[in-house]
Amino acid sequence: MTTPVIDLRSDTVTRPTPAMLEAMFQARVGDDVYEEDPTVRALEQETADRFGLEAGLFCPSGTMTNQIAIKAHTEPLSEVICEQTSHIYLWEVGGIAFHSGASVALLPGNRGRLTAAQVEAAIRPQNVHYPTTSLISLENTHNRGGGSCYELAEIGAIAEVAQRHRIPLHLDGARIFNALVATGQDAREYGRLFDTISVCLSKGLGAPVGSVLLGSQAFIQKTKRIRKVMGGGMRQAGYLAAAGLHALHHHVERLADDHRRARQLGTALAARPYVAEVLPVETNLVIFRLHDTTPADGFLAHLEQHGIKASSFGPQMIRFVTHLDVDDAMVARIEAALAAL
């Protein structure tokens, strides 16, 4: 019997569970561009209700939901405030410039997290030489920060700054359910603090495709035209939306298992002499730095020999991501491989 490969590169590599596939096969569908797909409507409304917002827009990816939100909130010659390692800046192909013609104010965060004082200091005064600050964007959990989570009070302080200056506040919530499970925070509090939220279904929740952009009814109506021009209008999308609904109903609480396994791997890595640093493990991301005497490419090759895939995350930096296709037996295999180096 072939030993299964353990894929720690990302939580996007999961396959639909048999129960999720069955939900997809049984989905009621229609043409979503005509707004006639009942399963898409159900997913959009349920996701919005969970976060206390009015409406949702189902899209193929989190990059699309983020870029649609930015386009709708901004205009050319305006500026987006975000942390310097934010996904919307680093990993979305320069989409802010391409789609929105907007500038970016990059702030150095604490493992990706900003403070209200930093944000307020970055808001541009009215001056013909400056772009206009049109949007503040946060990321929670923060990918480059090793799955770091904001305290609700920190978000509240930033939201107060945004509201006082009448600047919308957007959340890149690619792994927002990981943050909610790890902290015990209430999703509806996020709807109170953020104007718009991008919720990804294809990472920790294990759906094959999709993210939902949340906001007011008027905002979501505006974004439908932007989704269309970006090529995001889908037809019988209910088959995909059904996977998202199944994930919301069955895959949220189990994220705690991913977090437990990630902490176990973080502890194992911290005990290895070739590991120089492990970032604090809060959710399902484990980011660590190897000593210079252990080249990253050699480390990854060693893991490959043991049937384990992982990602380089910068000079001498490696990322492990736990997910629903990584079980306790696999964690034991990973620990054995780490000990064998």
mmCIF file of N, CA and C in Angstrom, residues 251-335:
data_model
loop_
_atom_site.group_PDB
_atom_site.id
_atom_site.type_symbol
_atom_site.label_atom_id
_atom_site.label_comp_id
_atom_site.label_asym_id
_atom_site.label_seq_id
_atom_site.Cartn_x
_atom_site.Cartn_y
_atom_site.Cartn_z
ATOM 1 N N HIS A 251 -17.575 22.391 8.854
ATOM 2 C CA HIS A 251 -16.114 22.454 8.898
ATOM 3 C C HIS A 251 -15.556 23.618 9.709
ATOM 4 N N VAL A 252 -16.398 24.340 10.415
ATOM 5 C CA VAL A 252 -15.892 25.484 11.183
ATOM 6 C C VAL A 252 -15.298 25.034 12.520
ATOM 7 N N GLU A 253 -16.101 24.332 13.316
ATOM 8 C CA GLU A 253 -15.623 23.957 14.653
ATOM 9 C C GLU A 253 -14.394 23.050 14.584
ATOM 10 N N ARG A 254 -14.283 22.221 13.541
ATOM 11 C CA ARG A 254 -13.166 21.306 13.439
ATOM 12 C C ARG A 254 -11.841 22.019 13.165
ATOM 13 N N LEU A 255 -11.867 23.315 12.861
ATOM 14 C CA LEU A 255 -10.623 24.073 12.699
ATOM 15 C C LEU A 255 -9.759 23.995 13.960
ATOM 16 N N ALA A 256 -10.390 23.796 15.112
ATOM 17 C CA ALA A 256 -9.631 23.654 16.357
ATOM 18 C C ALA A 256 -8.663 22.473 16.281
ATOM 19 N N ASP A 257 -9.025 21.428 15.557
ATOM 20 C CA ASP A 257 -8.119 20.286 15.380
ATOM 21 C C ASP A 257 -6.895 20.686 14.567
ATOM 22 N N ASP A 258 -7.108 21.484 13.521
ATOM 23 C CA ASP A 258 -5.972 21.979 12.736
ATOM 24 C C ASP A 258 -5.037 22.809 13.609
ATOM 25 N N HIS A 259 -5.612 23.640 14.460
ATOM 26 C CA HIS A 259 -4.794 24.493 15.334
ATOM 27 C C HIS A 259 -3.992 23.650 16.323
ATOM 28 N N ARG A 260 -4.639 22.635 16.877
ATOM 29 C CA ARG A 260 -3.933 21.752 17.818
ATOM 30 C C ARG A 260 -2.759 21.053 17.141
ATOM 31 N N ARG A 261 -2.980 20.555 15.941
ATOM 32 C CA ARG A 261 -1.902 19.869 15.223
ATOM 33 C C ARG A 261 -0.789 20.843 14.836
ATOM 34 N N ALA A 262 -1.151 22.073 14.486
ATOM 35 C CA ALA A 262 -0.133 23.076 14.167
ATOM 36 C C ALA A 262 0.721 23.381 15.391
ATOM 37 N N ARG A 263 0.089 23.520 16.547
ATOM 38 C CA ARG A 263 0.864 23.773 17.770
ATOM 39 C C ARG A 263 1.799 22.606 18.073
ATOM 40 N N GLN A 264 1.330 21.385 17.833
ATOM 41 C CA GLN A 264 2.160 20.211 18.059
ATOM 42 C C GLN A 264 3.391 20.232 17.151
ATOM 43 N N LEU A 265 3.202 20.615 15.893
ATOM 44 C CA LEU A 265 4.333 20.714 14.983
ATOM 45 C C LEU A 265 5.257 21.860 15.374
ATOM 46 N N GLY A 266 4.692 22.965 15.831
ATOM 47 C CA GLY A 266 5.529 24.080 16.284
ATOM 48 C C GLY A 266 6.407 23.684 17.443
ATOM 49 N N THR A 267 5.861 22.921 18.377
ATOM 50 C CA THR A 267 6.656 22.444 19.521
ATOM 51 C C THR A 267 7.752 21.499 19.054
ATOM 52 N N ALA A 268 7.437 20.604 18.117
ATOM 53 C CA ALA A 268 8.442 19.675 17.603
ATOM 54 C C ALA A 268 9.562 20.418 16.883
ATOM 55 N N LEU A 269 9.211 21.426 16.116
ATOM 56 C CA LEU A 269 10.223 22.201 15.388
ATOM 57 C C LEU A 269 11.114 22.976 16.343
ATOM 58 N N ALA A 270 10.524 23.560 17.374
ATOM 59 C CA ALA A 270 11.314 24.349 18.332
ATOM 60 C C ALA A 270 12.373 23.504 19.030
ATOM 61 N N ALA A 271 12.154 22.190 19.092
ATOM 62 C CA ALA A 271 13.106 21.291 19.757
ATOM 63 C C ALA A 271 14.231 20.826 18.841
ATOM 64 N N ARG A 272 14.139 21.136 17.538
ATOM 65 C CA ARG A 272 15.168 20.677 16.615
ATOM 66 C C ARG A 272 16.322 21.667 16.567
ATOM 67 N N PRO A 273 17.579 21.210 16.609
ATOM 68 C CA PRO A 273 18.728 22.121 16.671
ATOM 69 C C PRO A 273 18.934 22.949 15.409
ATOM 70 N N TYR A 274 18.375 22.505 14.277
ATOM 71 C CA TYR A 274 18.558 23.243 13.025
ATOM 72 C C TYR A 274 17.518 24.341 12.824
ATOM 73 N N VAL A 275 16.569 24.468 13.748
ATOM 74 C CA VAL A 275 15.540 25.506 13.654
ATOM 75 C C VAL A 275 15.940 26.689 14.526
ATOM 76 N N ALA A 276 16.079 27.853 13.902
ATOM 77 C CA ALA A 276 16.507 29.052 14.634
ATOM 78 C C ALA A 276 15.354 29.745 15.331
ATOM 79 N N GLU A 277 14.168 29.694 14.731
ATOM 80 C CA GLU A 277 13.024 30.436 15.291
ATOM 81 C C GLU A 277 11.726 29.847 14.756
ATOM 82 N N VAL A 278 10.736 29.765 15.617
ATOM 83 C CA VAL A 278 9.377 29.416 15.212
ATOM 84 C C VAL A 278 8.471 30.571 15.616
ATOM 85 N N LEU A 279 7.758 31.138 14.650
ATOM 86 C CA LEU A 279 6.813 32.198 15.002
ATOM 87 C C LEU A 279 5.715 31.628 15.902
ATOM 88 N N PRO A 280 5.172 32.439 16.802
ATOM 89 C CA PRO A 280 4.087 31.943 17.655
ATOM 90 C C PRO A 280 2.972 31.313 16.819
ATOM 91 N N VAL A 281 2.537 30.136 17.209
ATOM 92 C CA VAL A 281 1.514 29.404 16.455
ATOM 93 C C VAL A 281 0.158 29.695 17.096
ATOM 94 N N GLU A 282 -0.675 30.442 16.387
ATOM 95 C CA GLU A 282 -1.999 30.795 16.894
ATOM 96 C C GLU A 282 -3.112 30.019 16.210
ATOM 97 N N THR A 283 -2.902 29.667 14.941
ATOM 98 C CA THR A 283 -3.966 28.995 14.196
ATOM 99 C C THR A 283 -3.378 27.782 13.478
ATOM 100 N N ASN A 284 -3.541 27.702 12.165
ATOM 101 C CA ASN A 284 -3.097 26.514 11.430
ATOM 102 C C ASN A 284 -1.830 26.751 10.614
ATOM 103 N N LEU A 285 -1.189 27.887 10.803
ATOM 104 C CA LEU A 285 0.037 28.211 10.078
ATOM 105 C C LEU A 285 1.234 28.095 11.012
ATOM 106 N N VAL A 286 2.280 27.417 10.523
ATOM 107 C CA VAL A 286 3.519 27.272 11.282
ATOM 108 C C VAL A 286 4.645 27.799 10.399
ATOM 109 N N ILE A 287 5.194 28.942 10.758
ATOM 110 C CA ILE A 287 6.286 29.546 9.986
ATOM 111 C C ILE A 287 7.537 29.520 10.844
ATOM 112 N N PHE A 288 8.628 29.025 10.266
ATOM 113 C CA PHE A 288 9.857 28.893 11.052
ATOM 114 C C PHE A 288 11.071 29.196 10.182
ATOM 115 N N ARG A 289 12.160 29.558 10.869
ATOM 116 C CA ARG A 289 13.411 29.916 10.196
ATOM 117 C C ARG A 289 14.479 28.897 10.541
ATOM 118 N N LEU A 290 15.163 28.424 9.512
ATOM 119 C CA LEU A 290 16.246 27.473 9.688
ATOM 120 C C LEU A 290 17.568 28.201 9.928
ATOM 121 N N HIS A 291 18.447 27.590 10.701
ATOM 122 C CA HIS A 291 19.809 28.122 10.812
ATOM 123 C C HIS A 291 20.477 28.091 9.441
ATOM 124 N N ASP A 292 21.400 28.994 9.235
ATOM 125 C CA ASP A 292 22.076 29.081 7.941
ATOM 126 C C ASP A 292 22.826 27.802 7.589
ATOM 127 N N THR A 293 23.159 27.004 8.572
ATOM 128 C CA THR A 293 23.882 25.758 8.324
ATOM 129 C C THR A 293 22.979 24.665 7.753
ATOM 130 N N THR A 294 21.667 24.913 7.717
ATOM 131 C CA THR A 294 20.709 23.962 7.139
ATOM 132 C C THR A 294 20.000 24.646 5.981
ATOM 133 N N PRO A 295 20.516 24.517 4.765
ATOM 134 C CA PRO A 295 19.895 25.193 3.614
ATOM 135 C C PRO A 295 18.442 24.777 3.435
ATOM 136 N N ALA A 296 17.619 25.749 3.095
ATOM 137 C CA ALA A 296 16.184 25.490 2.983
ATOM 138 C C ALA A 296 15.868 24.476 1.895
ATOM 139 N N ASP A 297 16.586 24.546 0.764
ATOM 140 C CA ASP A 297 16.280 23.605 -0.310
ATOM 141 C C ASP A 297 16.615 22.173 0.096
ATOM 142 N N GLY A 298 17.691 22.001 0.869
ATOM 143 C CA GLY A 298 18.034 20.673 1.369
ATOM 144 C C GLY A 298 17.010 20.161 2.371
ATOM 145 N N PHE A 299 16.501 21.058 3.209
ATOM 146 C CA PHE A 299 15.475 20.684 4.182
ATOM 147 C C PHE A 299 14.206 20.226 3.472
ATOM 148 N N LEU A 300 13.787 20.982 2.455
ATOM 149 C CA LEU A 300 12.585 20.617 1.715
ATOM 150 C C LEU A 300 12.775 19.297 0.964
ATOM 151 N N ALA A 301 14.005 19.066 0.446
ATOM 152 C CA ALA A 301 14.288 17.802 -0.236
ATOM 153 C C ALA A 301 14.213 16.627 0.742
ATOM 154 N N HIS A 302 14.683 16.838 1.961
ATOM 155 C CA HIS A 302 14.596 15.797 2.986
ATOM 156 C C HIS A 302 13.137 15.454 3.270
ATOM 157 N N LEU A 303 12.301 16.461 3.388
ATOM 158 C CA LEU A 303 10.877 16.205 3.616
ATOM 159 C C LEU A 303 10.262 15.446 2.438
ATOM 160 N N GLU A 304 10.626 15.839 1.222
ATOM 161 C CA GLU A 304 10.098 15.155 0.035
ATOM 162 C C GLU A 304 10.428 13.675 0.059
ATOM 163 N N GLN A 305 11.631 13.339 0.522
ATOM 164 C CA GLN A 305 12.031 11.943 0.599
ATOM 165 C C GLN A 305 11.147 11.159 1.566
ATOM 166 N N HIS A 306 10.535 11.868 2.503
ATOM 167 C CA HIS A 306 9.634 11.232 3.471
ATOM 168 C C HIS A 306 8.165 11.420 3.077
ATOM 169 N N GLY A 307 7.923 11.857 1.846
ATOM 170 C CA GLY A 307 6.548 12.001 1.378
ATOM 171 C C GLY A 307 5.833 13.206 1.936
ATOM 172 N N ILE A 308 6.584 14.290 2.212
ATOM 173 C CA ILE A 308 6.008 15.482 2.818
ATOM 174 C C ILE A 308 6.328 16.688 1.935
ATOM 175 N N LYS A 309 5.318 17.474 1.614
ATOM 176 C CA LYS A 309 5.501 18.695 0.837
ATOM 177 C C LYS A 309 5.322 19.910 1.746
ATOM 178 N N ALA A 310 6.207 20.900 1.579
ATOM 179 C CA ALA A 310 6.095 22.153 2.337
ATOM 180 C C ALA A 310 6.545 23.295 1.436
ATOM 181 N N SER A 311 6.381 24.520 1.908
ATOM 182 C CA SER A 311 6.663 25.703 1.092
ATOM 183 C C SER A 311 7.818 26.517 1.655
ATOM 184 N N SER A 312 8.673 26.994 0.751
ATOM 185 C CA SER A 312 9.632 28.032 1.119
ATOM 186 C C SER A 312 8.870 29.334 1.285
ATOM 187 N N PHE A 313 9.233 30.111 2.290
ATOM 188 C CA PHE A 313 8.478 31.324 2.597
ATOM 189 C C PHE A 313 9.397 32.529 2.762
ATOM 190 N N GLY A 314 10.531 32.486 2.057
ATOM 191 C CA GLY A 314 11.524 33.543 2.174
ATOM 192 C C GLY A 314 12.872 32.924 2.500
ATOM 193 N N PRO A 315 13.934 33.725 2.546
ATOM 194 C CA PRO A 315 15.260 33.190 2.835
ATOM 195 C C PRO A 315 15.273 32.402 4.157
ATOM 196 N N GLN A 316 15.548 31.107 4.052
ATOM 197 C CA GLN A 316 15.635 30.198 5.200
ATOM 198 C C GLN A 316 14.320 30.055 5.965
ATOM 199 N N MET A 317 13.225 30.548 5.389
ATOM 200 C CA MET A 317 11.918 30.455 6.033
ATOM 201 C C MET A 317 11.088 29.356 5.371
ATOM 202 N N ILE A 318 10.386 28.588 6.199
ATOM 203 C CA ILE A 318 9.531 27.503 5.740
ATOM 204 C C ILE A 318 8.150 27.679 6.354
ATOM 205 N N ARG A 319 7.118 27.283 5.593
ATOM 206 C CA ARG A 319 5.752 27.319 6.128
ATOM 207 C C ARG A 319 5.130 25.935 6.061
ATOM 208 N N PHE A 320 4.552 25.505 7.180
ATOM 209 C CA PHE A 320 3.676 24.346 7.246
ATOM 210 C C PHE A 320 2.246 24.856 7.446
ATOM 211 N N VAL A 321 1.283 24.221 6.791
ATOM 212 C CA VAL A 321 -0.122 24.565 6.989
ATOM 213 C C VAL A 321 -0.897 23.276 7.251
ATOM 214 N N THR A 322 -1.563 23.202 8.391
ATOM 215 C CA THR A 322 -2.420 22.055 8.687
ATOM 216 C C THR A 322 -3.829 22.314 8.154
ATOM 217 N N HIS A 323 -4.534 21.215 7.863
ATOM 218 C CA HIS A 323 -5.861 21.335 7.260
ATOM 219 C C HIS A 323 -6.596 20.018 7.425
ATOM 220 N N LEU A 324 -7.789 19.914 6.850
ATOM 221 C CA LEU A 324 -8.638 18.751 7.139
ATOM 222 C C LEU A 324 -8.124 17.466 6.507
ATOM 223 N N ASP A 325 -7.121 17.559 5.620
ATOM 224 C CA ASP A 325 -6.513 16.356 5.056
ATOM 225 C C ASP A 325 -5.230 15.954 5.775
ATOM 226 N N VAL A 326 -4.945 16.587 6.912
ATOM 227 C CA VAL A 326 -3.793 16.212 7.745
ATOM 228 C C VAL A 326 -4.331 15.699 9.077
ATOM 229 N N ASP A 327 -4.086 14.423 9.377
ATOM 230 C CA ASP A 327 -4.601 13.844 10.612
ATOM 231 C C ASP A 327 -3.464 13.600 11.614
ATOM 232 N N ASP A 328 -3.806 13.014 12.761
ATOM 233 C CA ASP A 328 -2.816 12.819 13.817
ATOM 234 C C ASP A 328 -1.711 11.856 13.393
ATOM 235 N N ALA A 329 -2.055 10.833 12.629
ATOM 236 C CA ALA A 329 -1.032 9.890 12.171
ATOM 237 C C ALA A 329 -0.030 10.592 11.258
ATOM 238 N N MET A 330 -0.506 11.511 10.449
ATOM 239 C CA MET A 330 0.390 12.261 9.572
ATOM 240 C C MET A 330 1.301 13.176 10.378
ATOM 241 N N VAL A 331 0.762 13.784 11.410
ATOM 242 C CA VAL A 331 1.598 14.626 12.275
ATOM 243 C C VAL A 331 2.720 13.798 12.885
ATOM 244 N N ALA A 332 2.421 12.581 13.285
ATOM 245 C CA ALA A 332 3.463 11.705 13.823
ATOM 246 C C ALA A 332 4.524 11.403 12.772
ATOM 247 N N ARG A 333 4.099 11.196 11.522
ATOM 248 C CA ARG A 333 5.073 10.978 10.435
ATOM 249 C C ARG A 333 5.959 12.200 10.227
ATOM 250 N N ILE A 334 5.371 13.386 10.310
ATOM 251 C CA ILE A 334 6.130 14.624 10.128
ATOM 252 C C ILE A 334 7.158 14.764 11.260
ATOM 253 N N GLU A 335 6.733 14.493 12.482
ATOM 254 C CA GLU A 335 7.654 14.575 13.618
ATOM 255 C C GLU A 335 8.811 13.604 13.443
#
